[in-house]
Coordinates of C-alpha atoms in Angstrom, one line a residue:
L11 CA -13.1 28.5 -18.5
C12 CA -10.9 27.3 -16.5
K13 CA -7.0 26.5 -18.0
P14 CA -6.5 23.3 -19.0
A15 CA -5.5 20.9 -15.4
F16 CA -7.9 23.1 -13.6
D17 CA -11.3 22.7 -12.1
G18 CA -13.6 24.6 -9.4
P19 CA -15.9 27.4 -9.1
R20 CA -13.1 30.1 -9.5
C21 CA -10.5 27.3 -11.0
E22 CA -9.0 27.3 -8.1
Q23 CA -8.5 23.2 -7.7
C24 CA -7.1 20.5 -10.2
K25 CA -9.0 18.7 -12.3
S26 CA -9.4 14.6 -11.4
G27 CA -6.0 13.0 -12.4
F28 CA -3.7 15.8 -11.8
H29 CA -2.6 17.2 -8.3
S30 CA -0.2 19.7 -6.4
Y31 CA -2.0 22.7 -6.8
P32 CA -1.4 25.3 -5.1
N33 CA 1.9 23.9 -3.6
S34 CA 3.9 24.1 -6.9
A35 CA 4.7 26.6 -9.2
F36 CA 5.2 24.0 -12.0
L37 CA 2.8 22.2 -14.8
F38 CA 0.7 19.4 -12.4
P39 CA 1.5 16.1 -13.4
V40 CA -1.1 13.3 -14.1
C41 CA -1.6 11.5 -11.1
S42 CA -0.3 7.9 -11.7
C43 CA -2.7 5.8 -9.8
D44 CA -2.9 2.1 -10.5
P45 CA -6.4 1.1 -11.6
H46 CA -6.6 -1.8 -10.6
T47 CA -5.1 -1.6 -6.9
S48 CA -6.5 2.5 -6.4
L49 CA -10.0 3.5 -5.1
D50 CA -10.2 6.2 -7.7
V51 CA -7.9 7.8 -10.1
S52 CA -7.8 10.8 -8.2
C53 CA -4.8 11.7 -5.6
T54 CA -4.0 14.0 -2.9
P55 CA -2.6 17.4 -3.7
S56 CA 0.9 15.8 -2.6
G57 CA 0.0 13.2 -5.3
Q58 CA -0.8 10.2 -3.3
C59 CA -3.2 7.6 -5.0
R60 CA -6.2 6.5 -2.4
C61 CA -5.1 2.6 -2.2
Q62 CA -7.4 -0.1 -1.8
P63 CA -7.1 -1.6 1.6
N64 CA -4.3 -3.9 1.2
Y65 CA -2.0 -1.8 -1.0
S66 CA 0.0 1.2 -0.2
G67 CA 2.8 3.6 -2.1
A68 CA 2.3 6.7 -3.8
S69 CA 0.3 5.0 -6.6
C70 CA -0.7 1.7 -4.8
D71 CA 2.0 -0.2 -6.8
Q72 CA 3.2 -2.1 -3.6
C73 CA 1.7 -4.1 -1.1
A74 CA 0.6 -2.8 2.6
P75 CA 2.2 -3.9 6.1
G76 CA 0.4 -6.7 6.8
Y77 CA 0.2 -8.1 3.1
Y78 CA 2.6 -9.8 0.3
G79 CA 3.2 -10.7 -2.8
Y80 CA 2.5 -8.2 -5.0
P81 CA 0.0 -7.6 -7.3
S82 CA -2.1 -9.9 -5.2
C83 CA -1.2 -8.4 -2.0
A84 CA -2.6 -11.5 -0.2
P85 CA -2.7 -11.5 4.3
C86 CA 0.2 -12.4 5.8
G87 CA -1.3 -14.7 8.2
C88 CA 1.8 -14.6 11.0
S89 CA 0.6 -16.7 14.0
A90 CA 0.3 -14.4 17.0
E91 CA 1.8 -17.0 19.2
G92 CA 5.0 -18.0 16.9
S93 CA 5.5 -14.5 15.2
H94 CA 7.4 -11.6 16.5
Y95 CA 5.2 -9.0 14.4
S96 CA 1.9 -9.0 12.6
H97 CA 3.6 -8.1 8.8
C98 CA 5.4 -10.1 6.9
D99 CA 7.9 -10.0 4.1
R100 CA 6.4 -8.0 1.5
L101 CA 8.1 -10.2 -1.2
S102 CA 8.1 -13.7 0.1
G103 CA 5.1 -13.4 3.1
Q104 CA 7.6 -14.9 5.6
C105 CA 6.9 -13.5 9.1
V106 CA 9.4 -13.0 11.7
C107 CA 9.7 -16.1 13.6
R108 CA 10.3 -16.6 17.6
P109 CA 13.2 -18.9 18.8
G110 CA 12.5 -22.4 18.5
V111 CA 9.4 -21.6 15.8
V112 CA 9.4 -22.4 12.0
G113 CA 7.3 -21.7 8.9
R114 CA 6.1 -19.3 6.5
R115 CA 3.6 -18.1 9.0
C116 CA 5.5 -18.7 12.3
D117 CA 2.8 -21.7 13.1
A118 CA 5.0 -24.7 13.9
C119 CA 8.0 -25.9 16.4
T120 CA 11.5 -26.5 15.4
H121 CA 12.0 -30.5 15.4
G122 CA 11.8 -31.4 18.6
L123 CA 10.2 -29.0 20.3
Y124 CA 6.2 -28.8 21.1
G125 CA 3.8 -26.1 22.4
I126 CA 4.2 -22.9 20.4

């Protein structure tokens, strides 16, 4: 019979929901994975939850690069022609536009210009 928080044939691993063994001499904290944004409630030995594709962070509590607006984490959709990057501001969704280009997705020309 294993001690609390341990599991495995020889009690050599953490139970689901716990982490840090064998790298910690302290009590193993419960994983704090967001049940709506993580794949399951277990985590890696370092405490990293396994996140759904559009989420990131130790607890899957922020948007991954290329997504914005936690908790919905919608795709940025930055224009490949009009923006510098495929990722955007994680809060507003604003893409980083090239000179002469405007719009949240950098998909429109500045007034007086045409042809991105």
